[in-house]
Short mmCIF file of C-alpha atoms and ligand atoms in Angstrom, two decimals:
data_model
loop_
_atom_site.label_atom_id
_atom_site.label_comp_id
_atom_site.label_asym_id
_atom_site.label_seq_id
_atom_site.Cartn_x
_atom_site.Cartn_y
_atom_site.Cartn_z
CA MET A 1 -20.57 22.59 61.52
CA ALA A 2 -18.81 25.20 63.44
CA GLN A 3 -19.96 28.98 63.85
CA THR A 4 -21.13 30.65 66.95
CA ALA A 5 -22.75 28.28 69.41
CA LEU A 6 -23.55 30.81 72.11
CA ASP A 7 -26.00 33.47 71.05
CA TYR A 8 -25.55 36.84 72.89
CA SER A 9 -27.13 39.78 71.36
CA VAL A 10 -27.23 41.84 74.65
CA PHE A 11 -24.52 41.45 77.10
CA SER A 12 -25.53 43.85 79.80
CA LYS A 13 -28.87 42.50 80.34
CA PRO A 14 -29.80 39.10 82.07
CA TYR A 15 -30.34 36.71 79.15
CA SER A 16 -31.32 33.55 80.35
CA SER A 17 -33.51 31.79 77.70
CA LEU A 18 -32.01 29.71 75.08
CA SER A 19 -32.18 30.35 71.55
CA LEU A 20 -33.25 27.60 69.12
CA LYS A 21 -29.68 27.38 67.79
CA GLU A 22 -28.35 26.98 71.19
CA ARG A 23 -30.69 24.41 72.28
CA GLN A 24 -29.57 22.41 69.30
CA TRP A 25 -25.89 22.95 70.18
CA VAL A 26 -26.45 22.00 73.68
CA LYS A 27 -28.41 18.72 72.83
CA SER A 28 -25.76 17.75 70.05
CA SER A 29 -22.74 18.49 72.16
CA ALA A 30 -24.13 16.48 75.16
CA SER A 31 -24.92 13.35 73.06
CA GLN A 32 -21.66 13.54 71.27
CA TYR A 33 -19.33 14.11 74.32
CA GLY A 34 -21.44 13.34 77.49
CA THR A 35 -21.61 15.60 80.44
CA PRO A 36 -20.62 17.59 82.34
CA LEU A 37 -19.49 19.86 79.66
CA LEU A 38 -18.20 23.40 79.14
CA LEU A 39 -18.69 25.02 75.81
CA LEU A 40 -15.97 27.66 75.29
CA ASP A 41 -16.68 30.07 72.35
CA CYS A 42 -13.53 31.89 71.25
CA ASN A 43 -15.65 34.27 69.08
CA ILE A 44 -17.11 35.65 72.38
CA VAL A 45 -13.64 36.12 73.88
CA ARG A 46 -12.67 38.04 70.78
CA GLN A 47 -15.91 39.96 71.02
CA GLN A 48 -15.46 40.98 74.65
CA TYR A 49 -11.75 41.91 74.02
CA ARG A 50 -12.83 44.20 71.01
CA ALA A 51 -15.60 45.71 73.05
CA LEU A 52 -13.29 46.64 76.03
CA SER A 53 -10.60 47.88 73.57
CA ALA A 54 -13.19 50.16 71.96
CA ALA A 55 -14.51 51.24 75.30
CA LEU A 56 -11.05 52.22 76.50
CA PRO A 57 -9.12 53.78 73.74
CA GLY A 58 -5.40 54.23 74.26
CA VAL A 59 -5.39 51.67 77.18
CA ILE A 60 -3.17 48.65 76.79
CA LEU A 61 -5.12 45.63 77.72
CA HIS A 62 -3.30 42.85 79.58
CA PHE A 63 -5.77 39.79 79.95
CA ALA A 64 -5.38 38.44 83.42
CA LEU A 65 -5.10 34.67 82.95
CA LYS A 66 -6.26 33.75 86.48
CA PRO A 67 -10.12 33.65 85.85
CA LEU A 68 -9.65 31.20 82.82
CA PRO A 69 -6.09 29.97 82.11
CA HIS A 70 -6.96 28.07 78.93
CA GLU A 71 -4.74 27.91 75.91
CA SER A 72 -7.40 28.51 73.36
CA VAL A 73 -8.30 31.85 75.24
CA VAL A 74 -4.57 32.82 75.04
CA ARG A 75 -4.14 32.06 71.51
CA SER A 76 -7.45 33.83 70.50
CA LEU A 77 -6.43 36.83 72.29
CA LEU A 78 -2.90 36.83 71.05
CA GLU A 79 -4.27 37.10 67.48
CA GLU A 80 -6.16 40.18 68.60
CA GLY A 81 -2.97 41.91 69.62
CA ALA A 82 -3.77 41.52 73.42
CA ASN A 83 -1.14 41.70 76.21
CA PHE A 84 -1.12 39.41 79.18
CA ASP A 85 -1.10 39.76 82.99
CA LEU A 86 0.56 36.82 84.88
CA ALA A 87 0.71 35.89 88.47
CA SER A 88 2.50 32.60 88.67
CA THR A 89 5.14 30.31 87.10
CA GLY A 90 2.20 28.16 85.81
CA GLU A 91 0.74 30.99 83.82
CA ILE A 92 4.17 31.93 82.53
CA ASP A 93 4.63 28.33 81.33
CA LEU A 94 1.21 28.47 79.50
CA VAL A 95 1.91 31.65 77.65
CA ALA A 96 5.45 30.81 76.86
CA SER A 97 4.38 27.50 75.33
CA LEU A 98 2.13 29.34 73.20
CA GLY A 99 4.87 31.77 71.89
CA VAL A 100 3.63 34.87 73.60
CA PRO A 101 6.31 37.45 73.26
CA PRO A 102 7.52 38.36 76.83
CA GLU A 103 7.41 42.05 76.08
CA GLN A 104 3.69 41.58 75.88
CA THR A 105 3.45 40.47 79.60
CA ILE A 106 3.60 41.83 83.05
CA HIS A 107 3.86 39.98 86.33
CA THR A 108 1.44 41.44 88.91
CA HIS A 109 1.51 39.16 91.94
CA PRO A 110 2.56 41.62 94.83
CA ILE A 111 4.23 38.78 96.83
CA LYS A 112 6.65 36.41 95.19
CA LYS A 113 9.39 33.83 95.96
CA ASP A 114 12.77 34.45 94.53
CA LYS A 115 12.08 31.55 92.34
CA ASP A 116 8.96 33.40 90.80
CA ILE A 117 11.09 36.21 90.10
CA GLN A 118 13.68 34.20 88.48
CA ASP A 119 11.17 32.14 86.32
CA ALA A 120 9.37 35.47 85.07
CA LEU A 121 13.00 36.90 84.22
CA SER A 122 14.15 33.77 82.41
CA TYR A 123 11.09 33.93 80.30
CA GLY A 124 11.78 37.64 79.73
CA CYS A 125 9.03 39.29 81.59
CA ASN A 126 10.51 42.11 83.60
CA VAL A 127 7.71 44.30 84.78
CA PHE A 128 6.79 43.55 88.38
CA VAL A 129 4.44 44.69 91.17
CA VAL A 130 5.30 45.36 94.89
CA ASP A 131 3.36 47.13 97.64
CA ASN A 132 6.05 47.01 100.45
CA ILE A 133 9.82 47.54 101.02
CA ASN A 134 10.30 43.97 101.89
CA GLU A 135 9.25 42.88 98.48
CA LEU A 136 11.19 45.63 96.87
CA GLU A 137 14.39 44.58 98.31
CA LYS A 138 13.95 41.13 96.77
CA PHE A 139 14.78 43.05 93.43
CA ILE A 140 18.20 44.07 94.54
CA PRO A 141 20.02 41.25 92.57
CA TYR A 142 18.03 42.03 89.42
CA ARG A 143 18.11 45.84 89.62
CA ASP A 144 19.49 46.38 86.29
CA ARG A 145 16.73 44.75 84.46
CA VAL A 146 13.42 45.22 86.43
CA GLN A 147 10.73 47.74 86.16
CA ILE A 148 8.53 48.10 89.25
CA LEU A 149 4.82 49.26 89.59
CA ILE A 150 3.73 50.10 93.11
CA ARG A 151 0.36 48.82 93.99
CA LEU A 152 -2.01 50.96 95.86
CA SER A 153 -5.04 49.93 97.89
CA PHE A 154 -8.53 51.23 97.40
CA ARG A 155 -10.96 49.43 99.56
CA ASN A 156 -14.23 48.50 98.08
CA ALA A 157 -16.89 46.75 100.14
CA ASP A 158 -19.41 46.37 97.31
CA VAL A 159 -17.44 43.78 95.01
CA PHE A 160 -17.42 40.05 94.74
CA ALA A 161 -13.76 40.06 95.79
CA ASP A 162 -12.25 43.15 97.37
CA LEU A 163 -8.64 42.71 96.22
CA SER A 164 -7.55 45.75 98.19
CA LYS A 165 -8.03 43.88 101.36
CA LYS A 166 -5.07 41.55 100.80
CA PHE A 167 -2.71 43.85 98.78
CA GLY A 168 -1.74 47.37 98.00
CA CYS A 169 -0.31 50.27 100.16
CA GLN A 170 -1.25 53.94 100.95
CA SER A 171 0.16 56.79 99.14
CA ASP A 172 2.61 57.63 101.97
CA ASP A 173 3.92 54.05 101.80
CA ALA A 174 4.31 54.42 98.09
CA ILE A 175 6.52 57.45 98.66
CA ARG A 176 8.59 55.56 101.18
CA ILE A 177 9.05 52.71 98.67
CA MET A 178 10.18 55.20 95.92
CA PHE A 179 12.76 56.66 98.19
CA ARG A 180 14.11 53.33 99.14
CA ALA A 181 14.09 52.29 95.40
CA LYS A 182 16.01 55.38 94.39
CA ALA A 183 18.63 54.57 96.95
CA LEU A 184 18.78 50.96 95.85
CA GLY A 185 18.87 51.98 92.09
CA ILE A 186 15.60 50.05 91.39
CA TYR A 187 13.44 51.77 88.48
CA ILE A 188 10.04 52.45 89.50
CA LYS A 189 7.89 52.63 86.58
CA GLY A 190 4.59 53.50 87.88
CA LEU A 191 1.44 52.79 90.00
CA SER A 192 -1.21 50.14 89.80
CA PHE A 193 -4.42 49.15 91.71
CA HIS A 194 -7.29 46.74 91.32
CA VAL A 195 -10.68 48.17 92.47
CA GLY A 196 -11.96 44.73 93.09
CA SER A 197 -13.58 42.09 90.93
CA GLN A 198 -17.14 42.83 89.44
CA THR A 199 -17.07 46.42 90.35
CA MET A 200 -20.49 47.78 89.58
CA ASN A 201 -19.72 51.46 89.87
CA PRO A 202 -17.32 53.24 87.75
CA LYS A 203 -16.72 55.83 90.45
CA LYS A 204 -14.38 53.55 92.15
CA TYR A 205 -11.92 53.69 89.19
CA VAL A 206 -12.35 57.45 88.92
CA GLU A 207 -11.34 57.82 92.72
CA ALA A 208 -8.48 55.63 92.37
CA ILE A 209 -7.28 57.28 89.19
CA ASN A 210 -7.66 60.73 90.58
CA ALA A 211 -5.64 59.61 93.84
CA CYS A 212 -3.01 58.20 91.53
CA ASN A 213 -2.79 61.37 89.49
CA ALA A 214 -2.29 63.38 92.65
CA LEU A 215 0.34 61.04 93.79
CA MET A 216 2.20 61.28 90.47
CA GLN A 217 2.30 65.12 90.84
CA ARG A 218 3.46 64.80 94.44
CA VAL A 219 6.42 62.42 93.44
CA VAL A 220 7.63 65.00 90.91
CA SER A 221 7.26 67.96 93.53
CA ILE A 222 9.39 66.19 96.06
CA GLY A 223 12.20 65.50 93.61
CA LEU A 224 11.52 61.77 92.92
CA PRO A 225 11.83 60.50 89.36
CA ALA A 226 8.47 61.08 87.43
CA LEU A 227 6.33 57.93 86.87
CA SER A 228 5.43 56.78 83.42
CA THR A 229 2.84 54.28 83.86
CA LEU A 230 -0.64 53.83 85.43
CA ASP A 231 -2.17 50.29 85.52
CA ILE A 232 -5.87 50.47 86.35
CA GLY A 233 -6.24 46.81 86.90
CA GLY A 234 -9.17 44.50 86.26
CA GLY A 235 -12.80 44.45 87.87
CA PHE A 236 -14.80 45.30 84.86
CA PRO A 237 -18.35 43.94 85.48
CA VAL A 238 -20.35 41.54 83.41
CA CYS A 239 -24.18 40.62 83.63
CA TYR A 240 -25.13 37.64 85.67
CA SER A 241 -28.57 37.73 86.98
CA LYS A 242 -28.48 41.56 87.67
CA GLU A 243 -28.27 44.25 84.91
CA VAL A 244 -24.99 46.08 84.49
CA MET A 245 -24.03 49.20 82.57
CA PRO A 246 -22.98 48.58 78.88
CA ILE A 247 -19.24 48.73 78.98
CA ASP A 248 -18.87 51.77 76.72
CA GLU A 249 -21.07 53.70 79.14
CA PHE A 250 -19.28 52.31 82.16
CA CYS A 251 -15.76 53.32 80.74
CA ARG A 252 -16.73 57.00 80.00
CA PRO A 253 -16.19 58.53 83.39
CA ILE A 254 -12.91 56.32 83.47
CA ASN A 255 -11.73 57.85 80.20
CA GLN A 256 -12.54 61.33 81.55
CA ALA A 257 -10.35 60.73 84.61
CA LEU A 258 -7.64 59.29 82.50
CA SER A 259 -7.63 62.29 80.27
CA GLN A 260 -6.52 64.42 83.28
CA LEU A 261 -3.18 62.49 83.59
CA PRO A 262 -0.03 63.96 82.16
CA GLU A 263 0.10 63.06 78.31
CA THR A 264 3.35 61.05 78.90
CA VAL A 265 1.71 58.55 81.20
CA MET A 266 1.17 55.15 79.56
CA VAL A 267 -2.24 53.42 80.90
CA LEU A 268 -2.58 49.69 81.21
CA ALA A 269 -5.51 47.50 82.32
CA GLU A 270 -5.84 44.01 83.46
CA PRO A 271 -9.38 42.65 82.58
CA GLY A 272 -9.99 39.02 83.55
CA ARG A 273 -13.62 38.35 84.19
CA PHE A 274 -14.92 40.79 81.57
CA ILE A 275 -13.11 39.07 78.67
CA VAL A 276 -14.02 35.39 79.58
CA ALA A 277 -17.22 35.19 81.68
CA PRO A 278 -19.71 35.23 78.87
CA SER A 279 -17.60 32.85 76.63
CA VAL A 280 -18.52 29.68 78.35
CA MET A 281 -21.85 27.78 78.81
CA SER A 282 -21.96 24.76 81.00
CA ILE A 283 -24.07 21.60 80.51
CA ALA A 284 -24.90 19.20 83.30
CA SER A 285 -27.23 16.24 83.47
CA VAL A 286 -29.77 15.27 85.95
CA VAL A 287 -28.58 11.92 87.31
CA GLY A 288 -30.94 11.37 90.20
CA GLN A 289 -33.95 12.88 92.08
CA ALA A 290 -35.81 12.91 95.30
CA GLN A 291 -38.57 14.58 97.21
CA ARG A 292 -37.23 16.24 100.32
CA GLU A 293 -39.36 18.45 102.69
CA GLY A 294 -41.76 19.44 99.84
CA LYS A 295 -39.11 20.40 97.26
CA HIS A 296 -37.93 18.47 94.28
CA TRP A 297 -34.35 17.81 94.44
CA TYR A 298 -32.27 17.07 91.22
CA TYR A 299 -28.89 15.70 91.51
CA LEU A 300 -26.58 16.80 88.57
CA ASP A 301 -23.08 15.60 87.43
CA ASP A 302 -21.58 19.00 87.97
CA GLY A 303 -21.55 21.16 91.27
CA ILE A 304 -19.82 23.33 93.77
CA TYR A 305 -16.73 21.39 93.82
CA GLY A 306 -16.70 21.32 90.02
CA SER A 307 -17.69 24.03 87.46
CA PHE A 308 -19.86 25.86 90.03
CA SER A 309 -16.95 26.45 92.19
CA GLY A 310 -17.60 30.27 91.70
CA LEU A 311 -20.79 29.89 93.89
CA MET A 312 -18.36 29.45 96.82
CA PHE A 313 -15.34 31.47 95.72
CA ASP A 314 -16.80 34.09 93.57
CA ASP A 315 -20.33 34.72 94.81
CA ALA A 316 -21.50 34.73 91.19
CA ASP A 317 -25.38 34.24 90.33
CA TYR A 318 -25.25 32.22 87.49
CA PRO A 319 -28.24 32.22 85.18
CA ILE A 320 -29.28 28.51 85.23
CA VAL A 321 -32.01 27.05 82.86
CA SER A 322 -33.39 23.66 82.03
CA LEU A 323 -33.59 22.43 78.44
CA ARG A 324 -36.92 21.02 79.23
CA GLU A 325 -39.83 23.37 79.28
CA GLY A 326 -43.03 22.48 81.21
CA ILE A 327 -46.27 24.10 81.62
CA LYS A 328 -45.88 24.12 85.33
CA ASN A 329 -42.74 25.14 87.44
CA TYR A 330 -41.89 23.83 90.99
CA PRO A 331 -39.72 25.08 93.59
CA SER A 332 -36.64 22.78 93.17
CA VAL A 333 -33.24 22.33 94.53
CA LEU A 334 -30.21 21.66 92.14
CA ALA A 335 -27.40 19.64 93.98
CA GLY A 336 -23.93 18.61 92.63
CA PRO A 337 -22.53 15.15 92.46
CA THR A 338 -20.18 14.80 95.71
CA CYS A 339 -21.48 13.27 98.92
CA ASP A 340 -20.85 16.68 100.81
CA SER A 341 -24.01 18.48 101.88
CA ILE A 342 -22.73 21.94 100.91
CA ASP A 343 -22.58 20.71 97.35
CA VAL A 344 -25.82 22.45 96.43
CA ILE A 345 -25.91 24.85 93.43
CA SER A 346 -29.39 26.41 93.90
CA GLU A 347 -31.80 26.06 96.90
CA ASN A 348 -34.75 27.54 95.32
CA ILE A 349 -35.03 27.55 91.53
CA LEU A 350 -38.34 27.16 89.64
CA LEU A 351 -38.13 24.15 87.35
CA PRO A 352 -40.66 21.96 85.47
CA LYS A 353 -40.70 18.27 86.32
CA LEU A 354 -37.40 16.93 85.16
CA LYS A 355 -36.48 13.33 84.00
CA ASN A 356 -33.03 11.70 84.59
CA GLY A 357 -30.99 12.55 81.81
CA ASP A 358 -32.46 16.12 81.23
CA LEU A 359 -29.87 18.79 80.66
CA ILE A 360 -29.29 21.81 82.87
CA VAL A 361 -27.59 24.69 81.08
CA SER A 362 -25.80 27.58 82.79
CA ARG A 363 -24.45 30.77 81.16
CA MET A 364 -21.63 33.05 81.99
CA MET A 365 -19.57 30.20 83.24
CA GLY A 366 -16.10 31.48 81.88
CA ALA A 367 -14.72 33.33 84.81
CA TYR A 368 -13.58 31.70 88.06
CA THR A 369 -15.50 28.43 87.31
CA SER A 370 -13.26 25.65 85.87
CA ALA A 371 -10.30 27.66 87.07
CA THR A 372 -11.20 26.96 90.70
CA SER A 373 -12.79 23.60 90.24
CA THR A 374 -11.60 20.58 92.12
CA ASP A 375 -11.70 16.84 91.65
CA PHE A 376 -13.02 16.27 95.32
CA ASN A 377 -14.67 12.92 95.70
CA PHE A 378 -12.26 11.85 92.91
CA ILE A 379 -14.95 13.13 90.48
CA LYS A 380 -13.64 14.24 87.07
CA ARG A 381 -13.82 17.97 86.22
CA ALA A 382 -16.15 18.94 83.28
CA GLN A 383 -14.70 18.52 80.04
CA THR A 384 -14.13 21.73 77.82
CA ILE A 385 -15.14 21.87 74.13
CA VAL A 386 -13.51 24.73 72.25
CA LEU A 387 -15.70 26.39 69.63
CA ASN A 388 -14.47 28.85 66.97
CA GLU A 389 -10.87 28.86 67.73
CA GLN A 390 -10.18 29.70 64.30
CA LYS A 391 -12.74 31.22 62.17
CA GLY A 392 -15.02 28.59 60.64
CA ASP A 393 -13.12 25.76 62.30
CA GLU A 394 -14.34 22.32 63.66
CA ILE A 395 -15.02 21.55 67.16
CA GLN A 396 -11.98 20.50 69.36
CA VAL A 397 -11.83 18.55 72.56
CA VAL A 398 -9.33 19.76 75.06
C1 LIG B 401 -7.78 38.78 89.53
C2 LIG B 401 -6.79 39.92 89.08
C3 LIG B 401 -7.24 40.55 87.87
C4 LIG B 401 -8.50 40.19 87.04
O1 LIG B 401 -9.45 40.71 87.76
P1 LIG B 401 -10.95 40.72 87.07
O2 LIG B 401 -11.82 41.16 88.15
O3 LIG B 401 -11.34 39.31 86.94
O4 LIG B 401 -10.97 41.53 85.99
C5 LIG B 401 -6.25 41.68 87.35
N1 LIG B 401 -5.34 41.81 88.03
C6 LIG B 401 -4.83 41.15 89.11
C7 LIG B 401 -3.61 41.68 89.91
C8 LIG B 401 -5.71 40.27 89.77
O5 LIG B 401 -5.30 39.70 90.83
#
């Protein structure tokens, strides 16, 4: 009884009601495994990877493990021919244990300990990112075998996470790093950036690509070695509760900007959220209830410190539905299982009258959810059930 559990016909529009098939899956999974549960559907991981590959022809996709470092995701993507974007020794250990060839990986953390560099090199990953001269100089002992990307900063106030606030440098700094690298004999392979996670407007990529293109020309004009690579990072948006552009439409202006680069430049991207966000559905149970100040409070067995951690760290607006359908809906509050008062998932959600044991389902729970969950209050994290890891396979508990 395998096959697709999560039924997404439209990915760019909010899609919160459950199909009949999904309702059956939710019920049978909850009764078989208990809750809280996360259903991870590898078919959707593959589908997202293929959709982005088709939307960015010629761009080499490195899946960023950060939003969902799960072995079934890595295995499914490896089969699809994906490359990987790593940022820590833990992530290196995961891909190494699954037999990912190191040539298919890059290490993109801009700030590293010497041990991090050594761990990556002993695995065989030799592409690294720097955004300052202090970091560049860490590579002096390894200069004969590393290839460096310089990360540029393009600020973006409109995103869930403005990743250019903490990392990245300006064009002039990049030139200084390149001169220093030349003097040290360290190979600068190219440029990278990250316009910010869940970027809703492709213009941000276009601006960044154009600025990198101009910088690449300047590099040659001042006699520095030509750059061979541009890494356009992650940030591709998915639909939570607000509509987003379909991915092919979103990537059209990006492709247009990329077509202006010299033909010799190889282009990479580091998608994380886009690949995994739709692939996971969470199931929690109502374990208790109360009336507080005119509202129905329902206490669940998963919350802010668990799978819904993205409400704190990621600002995501997950589509949450109740399996029970009622004639009348009431303003309700969904709270998590810890004793902390910030552990509230939704302060104002319309729900029918629920009973203890009723199931609450949330979609789009694949990115920055379980990855950032904790076991605060010593409450166990949700169990992940993997679906469709192989075509037509059985359910596996991980
Ligand atoms: C987090 C991160 C990504 C993935 O970003 P998404 O917004 O999830 O696509 C890619 N590259 C780097 C360097 C990151 O830090």
